[in-house]
Tab-separated table of N, CA and C in Angstrom:
chain	number	residue	atom	x	y	z
A	1	MET	N	0.840	-1.171	0.000
A	1	MET	CA	0.000	0.000	0.000
A	1	MET	C	0.890	1.240	0.000
A	2	ALA	N	0.500	2.246	-0.756
A	2	ALA	CA	1.268	3.487	-0.842
A	2	ALA	C	1.120	4.303	0.433
A	3	ASN	N	2.146	5.091	0.721
A	3	ASN	CA	2.090	5.973	1.880
A	3	ASN	C	1.029	7.042	1.651
A	4	PRO	N	0.346	7.474	2.715
A	4	PRO	CA	-0.664	8.519	2.542
A	4	PRO	C	0.006	9.847	2.155
A	5	ILE	N	-0.723	10.645	1.438
A	5	ILE	CA	-0.228	11.957	1.034
A	5	ILE	C	-0.310	12.887	2.233
A	6	THR	N	0.737	13.663	2.441
A	6	THR	CA	0.708	14.659	3.511
A	6	THR	C	0.806	16.047	2.885
A	7	PHE	N	0.135	16.986	3.488
A	7	PHE	CA	0.098	18.351	2.993
A	7	PHE	C	0.714	19.289	4.015
A	8	SER	N	1.268	20.384	3.527
A	8	SER	CA	1.713	21.435	4.439
A	8	SER	C	0.461	22.187	4.887
A	9	SER	N	0.623	23.261	5.625
A	9	SER	CA	-0.545	23.994	6.109
A	9	SER	C	-1.077	25.004	5.092
A	10	THR	N	-0.292	25.293	4.046
A	10	THR	CA	-0.729	26.246	3.030
A	10	THR	C	-0.355	25.745	1.633
A	11	THR	N	-1.013	26.318	0.636
A	11	THR	CA	-0.671	25.966	-0.743
A	11	THR	C	0.676	26.593	-1.095
A	12	PRO	N	1.421	25.974	-2.015
A	12	PRO	CA	2.776	26.443	-2.292
A	12	PRO	C	2.879	27.783	-3.030
A	13	ASN	N	1.914	28.139	-3.853
A	13	ASN	CA	2.052	29.350	-4.655
A	13	ASN	C	1.439	30.587	-4.020
A	14	ALA	N	0.207	30.545	-3.637
A	14	ALA	CA	-0.470	31.732	-3.096
A	14	ALA	C	-0.570	31.706	-1.574
A	15	GLY	N	-0.097	30.643	-0.928
A	15	GLY	CA	-0.149	30.568	0.523
A	15	GLY	C	-1.555	30.454	1.070
A	16	LEU	N	-2.452	29.814	0.309
A	16	LEU	CA	-3.834	29.653	0.756
A	16	LEU	C	-3.893	28.610	1.871
A	17	PRO	N	-4.684	28.851	2.913
A	17	PRO	CA	-4.758	27.887	4.010
A	17	PRO	C	-5.467	26.609	3.576
A	18	LEU	N	-4.943	25.486	4.027
A	18	LEU	CA	-5.549	24.189	3.722
A	18	LEU	C	-6.353	23.687	4.920
A	19	LEU	N	-7.318	22.818	4.654
A	19	LEU	CA	-8.168	22.263	5.706
A	19	LEU	C	-7.588	20.953	6.223
A	20	PHE	N	-7.891	20.650	7.482
A	20	PHE	CA	-7.445	19.409	8.099
A	20	PHE	C	-8.612	18.733	8.791
A	21	SER	N	-8.532	17.434	8.967
A	21	SER	CA	-9.564	16.678	9.680
A	21	SER	C	-9.774	17.255	11.068
A	22	GLY	N	-11.022	17.385	11.440
A	22	GLY	CA	-11.359	17.852	12.773
A	22	GLY	C	-11.145	19.346	12.993
A	23	GLN	N	-10.805	20.036	11.967
A	23	GLN	CA	-10.561	21.479	12.090
A	23	GLN	C	-11.890	22.201	12.320
A	24	SER	N	-11.909	23.093	13.308
A	24	SER	CA	-13.144	23.831	13.549
A	24	SER	C	-13.174	25.093	12.702
A	25	GLN	N	-14.367	25.586	12.475
A	25	GLN	CA	-14.612	26.808	11.717
A	25	GLN	C	-13.928	26.792	10.346
A	26	LYS	N	-14.125	25.697	9.619
A	26	LYS	CA	-13.515	25.545	8.298
A	26	LYS	C	-13.968	26.629	7.332
A	27	GLU	N	-15.156	27.193	7.571
A	27	GLU	CA	-15.652	28.227	6.654
A	27	GLU	C	-14.729	29.436	6.607
A	28	PHE	N	-14.030	29.745	7.704
A	28	PHE	CA	-13.103	30.883	7.691
A	28	PHE	C	-11.948	30.622	6.727
A	29	PHE	N	-11.418	29.401	6.757
A	29	PHE	CA	-10.302	29.050	5.894
A	29	PHE	C	-10.737	28.983	4.425
A	30	ILE	N	-11.906	28.408	4.195
A	30	ILE	CA	-12.420	28.324	2.823
A	30	ILE	C	-12.724	29.712	2.284
A	31	ASN	N	-13.397	30.542	3.076
A	31	ASN	CA	-13.733	31.895	2.624
A	31	ASN	C	-12.486	32.730	2.361
A	32	GLN	N	-11.482	32.626	3.229
A	32	GLN	CA	-10.232	33.361	3.009
A	32	GLN	C	-9.574	32.906	1.704
A	33	SER	N	-9.560	31.620	1.465
A	33	SER	CA	-8.973	31.103	0.226
A	33	SER	C	-9.732	31.592	-0.993
A	34	LEU	N	-11.056	31.542	-0.938
A	34	LEU	CA	-11.848	31.985	-2.091
A	34	LEU	C	-11.670	33.478	-2.351
A	35	GLU	N	-11.618	34.293	-1.293
A	35	GLU	CA	-11.410	35.735	-1.459
A	35	GLU	C	-10.042	36.012	-2.083
A	36	THR	N	-9.018	35.278	-1.643
A	36	THR	CA	-7.668	35.465	-2.188
A	36	THR	C	-7.611	35.028	-3.646
A	37	ILE	N	-8.217	33.893	-3.954
A	37	ILE	CA	-8.255	33.428	-5.345
A	37	ILE	C	-8.980	34.445	-6.211
A	38	ASP	N	-10.089	34.958	-5.728
A	38	ASP	CA	-10.851	35.949	-6.476
A	38	ASP	C	-9.990	37.180	-6.778
A	39	ALA	N	-9.225	37.633	-5.795
A	39	ALA	CA	-8.374	38.811	-5.981
A	39	ALA	C	-7.242	38.528	-6.963
A	40	LEU	N	-6.646	37.352	-6.871
A	40	LEU	CA	-5.485	37.052	-7.707
A	40	LEU	C	-5.843	36.629	-9.123
A	41	LEU	N	-7.070	36.181	-9.358
A	41	LEU	CA	-7.442	35.782	-10.713
A	41	LEU	C	-7.408	36.951	-11.672
A	42	SER	N	-7.731	38.141	-11.193
A	42	SER	CA	-7.701	39.300	-12.076
A	42	SER	C	-6.272	39.751	-12.329
A	43	LYS	N	-5.361	39.408	-11.447
A	43	LYS	CA	-3.958	39.792	-11.551
A	43	LYS	C	-3.804	41.285	-11.796
A	44	ALA	N	-4.582	42.068	-11.083
A	44	ALA	CA	-4.510	43.521	-11.219
A	44	ALA	C	-4.560	44.158	-9.840
A	45	VAL	N	-3.854	45.277	-9.699
A	45	VAL	CA	-3.893	46.071	-8.481
A	45	VAL	C	-4.362	47.469	-8.842
A	46	GLU	N	-4.966	48.153	-7.872
A	46	GLU	CA	-5.415	49.520	-8.113
A	46	GLU	C	-4.223	50.434	-8.331
A	47	SER	N	-3.197	50.259	-7.500
A	47	SER	CA	-1.988	51.066	-7.600
A	47	SER	C	-0.939	50.494	-6.662
A	48	SER	N	0.234	51.088	-6.711
A	48	SER	CA	1.285	50.793	-5.742
A	48	SER	C	1.198	51.882	-4.688
A	49	SER	N	1.212	51.491	-3.417
A	49	SER	CA	1.023	52.475	-2.353
A	49	SER	C	1.829	52.083	-1.128
A	50	SER	N	2.245	53.093	-0.367
A	50	SER	CA	2.995	52.823	0.854
A	50	SER	C	2.096	52.762	2.089
A	51	ALA	N	0.840	53.182	1.936
A	51	ALA	CA	-0.092	53.159	3.070
A	51	ALA	C	-1.463	52.706	2.589
A	52	PRO	N	-2.213	52.040	3.458
A	52	PRO	CA	-3.554	51.606	3.077
A	52	PRO	C	-4.438	52.807	2.722
A	53	PRO	N	-5.322	52.666	1.742
A	53	PRO	CA	-6.252	53.749	1.425
A	53	PRO	C	-7.240	53.934	2.579
A	54	SER	N	-7.861	55.097	2.632
A	54	SER	CA	-8.727	55.418	3.771
A	54	SER	C	-10.016	54.597	3.809
A	55	ASP	N	-10.602	54.285	2.664
A	55	ASP	CA	-11.879	53.579	2.670
A	55	ASP	C	-11.968	52.561	1.524
A	56	PRO	N	-11.153	51.496	1.581
A	56	PRO	CA	-11.182	50.513	0.496
A	56	PRO	C	-12.369	49.562	0.629
A	57	GLY	N	-12.867	49.102	-0.479
A	57	GLY	CA	-13.920	48.094	-0.463
A	57	GLY	C	-13.314	46.705	-0.420
A	58	ASP	N	-14.111	45.737	-0.004
A	58	ASP	CA	-13.631	44.358	-0.022
A	58	ASP	C	-13.259	43.969	-1.442
A	59	GLY	N	-12.171	43.232	-1.567
A	59	GLY	CA	-11.690	42.805	-2.871
A	59	GLY	C	-10.670	43.753	-3.472
A	60	ALA	N	-10.496	44.938	-2.875
A	60	ALA	CA	-9.512	45.891	-3.395
A	60	ALA	C	-8.115	45.313	-3.233
A	61	CYS	N	-7.281	45.505	-4.255
A	61	CYS	CA	-5.908	44.984	-4.242
A	61	CYS	C	-4.927	46.121	-4.497
A	62	TYR	N	-3.846	46.126	-3.737
A	62	TYR	CA	-2.804	47.132	-3.884
A	62	TYR	C	-1.446	46.448	-3.804
A	63	LEU	N	-0.479	47.009	-4.514
A	63	LEU	CA	0.898	46.555	-4.414
A	63	LEU	C	1.557	47.386	-3.325
A	64	VAL	N	2.118	46.725	-2.324
A	64	VAL	CA	2.715	47.426	-1.191
A	64	VAL	C	4.096	47.954	-1.590
A	65	ALA	N	4.265	49.265	-1.492
A	65	ALA	CA	5.516	49.926	-1.865
A	65	ALA	C	6.614	49.641	-0.829
A	66	PRO	N	7.879	49.810	-1.240
A	66	PRO	CA	8.992	49.518	-0.323
A	66	PRO	C	8.995	50.346	0.964
A	67	ASP	N	8.467	51.561	0.929
A	67	ASP	CA	8.457	52.425	2.113
A	67	ASP	C	7.132	52.327	2.875
A	68	ALA	N	6.580	51.130	2.945
A	68	ALA	CA	5.254	50.912	3.530
A	68	ALA	C	5.188	51.347	4.991
A	69	THR	N	4.005	51.858	5.364
A	69	THR	CA	3.766	52.321	6.726
A	69	THR	C	2.477	51.695	7.254
A	70	ALA	N	2.175	52.023	8.491
A	70	ALA	CA	0.935	51.585	9.156
A	70	ALA	C	0.803	50.060	9.086
A	71	GLU	N	-0.396	49.583	8.774
A	71	GLU	CA	-0.655	48.135	8.728
A	71	GLU	C	0.202	47.421	7.692
A	72	TRP	N	0.709	48.158	6.717
A	72	TRP	CA	1.475	47.549	5.628
A	72	TRP	C	2.973	47.515	5.893
A	73	SER	N	3.420	48.061	6.999
A	73	SER	CA	4.839	48.099	7.329
A	73	SER	C	5.415	46.683	7.334
A	74	GLY	N	6.567	46.515	6.712
A	74	GLY	CA	7.217	45.200	6.650
A	74	GLY	C	6.652	44.285	5.580
A	75	ARG	N	5.751	44.770	4.749
A	75	ARG	CA	5.111	43.954	3.706
A	75	ARG	C	5.466	44.430	2.299
A	76	ALA	N	6.611	45.058	2.137
A	76	ALA	CA	7.024	45.570	0.819
A	76	ALA	C	6.939	44.474	-0.236
A	77	ASP	N	6.468	44.831	-1.410
A	77	ASP	CA	6.326	43.964	-2.586
A	77	ASP	C	5.168	42.972	-2.485
A	78	HIS	N	4.512	42.884	-1.338
A	78	HIS	CA	3.360	41.996	-1.203
A	78	HIS	C	2.142	42.612	-1.905
A	79	ILE	N	1.170	41.787	-2.180
A	79	ILE	CA	-0.103	42.256	-2.698
A	79	ILE	C	-1.054	42.299	-1.508
A	80	ALA	N	-1.562	43.478	-1.206
A	80	ALA	CA	-2.498	43.661	-0.090
A	80	ALA	C	-3.916	43.516	-0.638
A	81	VAL	N	-4.665	42.573	-0.093
A	81	VAL	CA	-6.033	42.292	-0.535
A	81	VAL	C	-6.969	42.581	0.630
A	82	ARG	N	-7.995	43.366	0.382
A	82	ARG	CA	-8.971	43.692	1.435
A	82	ARG	C	-9.992	42.565	1.509
A	83	ILE	N	-10.046	41.893	2.660
A	83	ILE	CA	-10.960	40.772	2.866
A	83	ILE	C	-11.700	40.988	4.186
A	84	ALA	N	-13.009	41.071	4.121
A	84	ALA	CA	-13.859	41.184	5.305
A	84	ALA	C	-13.403	42.303	6.238
A	85	GLY	N	-13.032	43.445	5.661
A	85	GLY	CA	-12.657	44.602	6.458
A	85	GLY	C	-11.232	44.612	6.957
A	86	GLY	N	-10.452	43.594	6.631
A	86	GLY	CA	-9.047	43.538	7.057
A	86	GLY	C	-8.136	43.316	5.862
A	87	TRP	N	-6.838	43.420	6.090
A	87	TRP	CA	-5.867	43.231	5.010
A	87	TRP	C	-5.265	41.846	5.078
A	88	HIS	N	-5.207	41.198	3.919
A	88	HIS	CA	-4.555	39.901	3.759
A	88	HIS	C	-3.405	40.144	2.789
A	89	PHE	N	-2.234	39.586	3.061
A	89	PHE	CA	-1.060	39.852	2.235
A	89	PHE	C	-0.620	38.594	1.511
A	90	VAL	N	-0.370	38.739	0.213
A	90	VAL	CA	0.107	37.629	-0.608
A	90	VAL	C	1.528	37.960	-1.042
A	91	ALA	N	2.446	37.079	-0.683
A	91	ALA	CA	3.845	37.280	-1.080
A	91	ALA	C	3.987	36.966	-2.572
A	92	PRO	N	4.751	37.774	-3.300
A	92	PRO	CA	4.929	37.504	-4.729
A	92	PRO	C	5.839	36.302	-4.943
A	93	THR	N	5.669	35.660	-6.078
A	93	THR	CA	6.538	34.551	-6.460
A	93	THR	C	7.220	34.901	-7.775
A	94	GLU	N	8.376	34.322	-8.020
A	94	GLU	CA	9.136	34.597	-9.242
A	94	GLU	C	8.269	34.372	-10.475
A	95	GLY	N	8.260	35.361	-11.352
A	95	GLY	CA	7.502	35.269	-12.595
A	95	GLY	C	6.071	35.758	-12.501
A	96	MET	N	5.612	36.125	-11.299
A	96	MET	CA	4.243	36.625	-11.144
A	96	MET	C	4.090	37.919	-11.939
A	97	GLU	N	2.957	38.076	-12.601
A	97	GLU	CA	2.672	39.284	-13.365
A	97	GLU	C	1.437	39.972	-12.801
A	98	LEU	N	1.464	41.287	-12.806
A	98	LEU	CA	0.343	42.105	-12.349
A	98	LEU	C	0.132	43.249	-13.319
A	99	TYR	N	-1.091	43.740	-13.332
A	99	TYR	CA	-1.398	44.946	-14.082
A	99	TYR	C	-1.707	46.040	-13.078
A	100	ASP	N	-0.991	47.160	-13.164
A	100	ASP	CA	-1.204	48.302	-12.285
A	100	ASP	C	-2.178	49.246	-12.991
A	101	ARG	N	-3.395	49.340	-12.478
A	101	ARG	CA	-4.421	50.174	-13.123
A	101	ARG	C	-4.064	51.657	-13.109
A	102	ALA	N	-3.384	52.115	-12.070
A	102	ALA	CA	-3.047	53.537	-11.963
A	102	ALA	C	-2.038	53.968	-13.026
A	103	THR	N	-1.033	53.125	-13.279
A	103	THR	CA	-0.007	53.476	-14.269
A	103	THR	C	-0.286	52.864	-15.635
A	104	GLU	N	-1.342	52.010	-15.697
A	104	GLU	CA	-1.684	51.297	-16.933
A	104	GLU	C	-0.487	50.534	-17.473
A	105	GLN	N	0.151	49.771	-16.574
A	105	GLN	CA	1.373	49.065	-16.931
A	105	GLN	C	1.406	47.671	-16.324
A	106	THR	N	2.038	46.759	-17.051
A	106	THR	CA	2.246	45.408	-16.571
A	106	THR	C	3.564	45.340	-15.803
A	107	LEU	N	3.537	44.660	-14.660
A	107	LEU	CA	4.736	44.475	-13.848
A	107	LEU	C	5.031	42.985	-13.777
A	108	ILE	N	6.280	42.627	-13.619
A	108	ILE	CA	6.667	41.235	-13.432
A	108	ILE	C	7.601	41.158	-12.232
A	109	PHE	N	7.467	40.076	-11.446
A	109	PHE	CA	8.292	39.928	-10.249
A	109	PHE	C	9.479	39.032	-10.558
A	110	ARG	N	10.663	39.618	-10.422
A	110	ARG	CA	11.928	38.895	-10.565
A	110	ARG	C	12.832	39.366	-9.429
A	111	SER	N	12.640	38.799	-8.257
A	111	SER	CA	13.297	39.212	-7.018
A	111	SER	C	12.816	40.589	-6.551
A	112	GLN	N	12.194	41.349	-7.419
A	112	GLN	CA	11.538	42.618	-7.116
A	112	GLN	C	10.588	42.903	-8.274
A	113	TRP	N	9.666	43.833	-8.061
A	113	TRP	CA	8.733	44.182	-9.135
A	113	TRP	C	9.458	45.036	-10.165
A	114	ILE	N	9.353	44.637	-11.425
A	114	ILE	CA	10.035	45.332	-12.511
A	114	ILE	C	9.000	45.957	-13.428
A	115	ARG	N	9.226	47.239	-13.732
A	115	ARG	CA	8.417	47.968	-14.699
A	115	ARG	C	9.321	48.242	-15.889
A	116	SER	N	8.904	47.832	-17.059
A	116	SER	CA	9.711	48.072	-18.250
A	116	SER	C	9.615	49.534	-18.653
A	117	ALA	N	10.750	50.140	-18.900
A	117	ALA	CA	10.780	51.540	-19.333
A	117	ALA	C	11.048	51.603	-20.829
A	118	ALA	N	10.374	52.500	-21.487
A	118	ALA	CA	10.563	52.667	-22.925
A	118	ALA	C	11.906	53.321	-23.204
A	119	PRO	N	12.569	52.896	-24.256
A	119	PRO	CA	13.796	53.600	-24.640
A	119	PRO	C	13.440	54.979	-25.179
A	120	THR	N	14.408	55.851	-25.211
A	120	THR	CA	14.144	57.166	-25.774
A	120	THR	C	13.980	57.046	-27.282
A	121	ASN	N	13.192	57.926	-27.848
A	121	ASN	CA	12.986	57.912	-29.299
A	121	ASN	C	14.295	58.251	-30.004
A	122	PRO	N	14.541	57.622	-31.170
A	122	PRO	CA	15.774	57.904	-31.899
A	122	PRO	C	15.824	59.365	-32.331
A	123	ALA	N	17.028	59.949	-32.233
A	123	ALA	CA	17.239	61.341	-32.646
A	123	ALA	C	18.712	61.541	-32.943
A	124	GLY	N	19.020	62.511	-33.756
A	124	GLY	CA	20.407	62.843	-34.058
A	124	GLY	C	21.039	61.883	-35.047
A	125	GLY	N	22.359	61.948	-35.172
A	125	GLY	CA	23.096	61.111	-36.112
A	125	GLY	C	23.312	61.830	-37.432
A	126	THR	N	24.215	61.297	-38.208
A	126	THR	CA	24.519	61.944	-39.482
A	126	THR	C	23.621	61.490	-40.609
A	127	VAL	N	23.120	60.268	-40.539
A	127	VAL	CA	22.211	59.755	-41.561
A	127	VAL	C	20.867	59.491	-40.894
A	128	ILE	N	19.836	60.068	-41.443
A	128	ILE	CA	18.512	59.898	-40.859
A	128	ILE	C	17.688	59.014	-41.773
A	129	ASP	N	17.247	57.884	-41.220
A	129	ASP	CA	16.369	56.984	-41.956
A	129	ASP	C	14.965	57.182	-41.403
A	130	THR	N	14.213	58.044	-42.023
A	130	THR	CA	12.894	58.446	-41.537
A	130	THR	C	11.956	57.257	-41.371
A	131	GLU	N	11.969	56.345	-42.332
A	131	GLU	CA	11.066	55.189	-42.249
A	131	GLU	C	11.413	54.304	-41.056
A	132	ALA	N	12.709	54.082	-40.809
A	132	ALA	CA	13.118	53.241	-39.673
A	132	ALA	C	12.741	53.910	-38.350
A	133	ARG	N	12.991	55.213	-38.263
A	133	ARG	CA	12.635	55.929	-37.035
A	133	ARG	C	11.129	55.922	-36.803
A	134	THR	N	10.369	56.101	-37.842
A	134	THR	CA	8.910	56.068	-37.709
A	134	THR	C	8.456	54.698	-37.215
A	135	ALA	N	9.059	53.636	-37.751
A	135	ALA	CA	8.709	52.274	-37.324
A	135	ALA	C	9.094	52.035	-35.863
A	136	ILE	N	10.277	52.496	-35.464
A	136	ILE	CA	10.733	52.308	-34.080
A	136	ILE	C	9.834	53.074	-33.120
A	137	ILE	N	9.529	54.313	-33.458
A	137	ILE	CA	8.651	55.125	-32.599
A	137	ILE	C	7.271	54.471	-32.505
A	138	GLY	N	6.761	53.951	-33.617
A	138	GLY	CA	5.468	53.257	-33.600
A	138	GLY	C	5.500	52.034	-32.705
A	139	LEU	N	6.590	51.284	-32.747
A	139	LEU	CA	6.742	50.096	-31.899
A	139	LEU	C	6.769	50.489	-30.420
A	140	ILE	N	7.543	51.518	-30.100
A	140	ILE	CA	7.611	51.977	-28.711
A	140	ILE	C	6.230	52.421	-28.230
A	141	GLU	N	5.513	53.175	-29.030
A	141	GLU	CA	4.177	53.647	-28.648
A	141	GLU	C	3.206	52.471	-28.467
A	142	ALA	N	3.303	51.483	-29.348
A	142	ALA	CA	2.428	50.309	-29.224
A	142	ALA	C	2.713	49.549	-27.933
A	143	LEU	N	3.981	49.407	-27.564
A	143	LEU	CA	4.342	48.713	-26.329
A	143	LEU	C	3.888	49.514	-25.098
A	144	LYS	N	3.948	50.827	-25.173
A	144	LYS	CA	3.431	51.659	-24.076
A	144	LYS	C	1.921	51.488	-23.942
A	145	SER	N	1.223	51.488	-25.067
A	145	SER	CA	-0.235	51.342	-25.049
A	145	SER	C	-0.644	49.983	-24.487
A	146	ALA	N	0.164	48.975	-24.727
A	146	ALA	CA	-0.126	47.629	-24.224
A	146	ALA	C	0.246	47.451	-22.761
A	147	GLY	N	0.866	48.490	-22.156
A	147	GLY	CA	1.260	48.389	-20.755
A	147	GLY	C	2.567	47.674	-20.531
A	148	VAL	N	3.298	47.396	-21.600
A	148	VAL	CA	4.584	46.704	-21.471
A	148	VAL	C	5.681	47.686	-21.089
A	149	LEU	N	5.651	48.873	-21.668
A	149	LEU	CA	6.659	49.898	-21.396
A	149	LEU	C	6.008	51.128	-20.783
A	150	THR	N	6.812	51.905	-20.068
A	150	THR	CA	6.355	53.178	-19.531
A	150	THR	C	7.332	54.259	-19.950
A	151	GLU	N	6.992	55.497	-19.710
A	151	GLU	CA	7.874	56.606	-20.070
A	151	GLU	C	9.202	56.466	-19.339
A	152	PRO	N	10.327	56.765	-19.987
A	152	PRO	CA	11.611	56.713	-19.273
A	152	PRO	C	11.640	57.759	-18.171
A	153	THR	N	12.334	57.427	-17.094
A	153	THR	CA	12.412	58.365	-15.967
A	153	THR	C	13.716	59.110	-15.945
């Protein structure tokens, strides 16, 4: 006979709580998991912020900025999800992607959240190839519109 399967206390990717035999109030664990799944399925945050907003609705998601304060202190780079009037934090995993609604940009987590910056438009030089520059500028604008690139800083 095969050995029984054993589980840790949480799921490996999103850290969702798992149920165990004889566990009381299982609805809390199930509801927390469903709320977290609901928030992460959209893979979008309202914005990146260092402090919780004053009046967020349930289901609101924010990316916690590195200089986080108040309830978010010590949770830099986490995704803060509002569940039943409180904050639940999801740690990012390598390769996770999010869409930031405030900046209209896609972010990817690679040891930290990365925002792709657009290169500067071509200018100068002794030979000007107008068609090539027009194509490059069009490509950069299309990538910005798709949320892949943002304005250079």
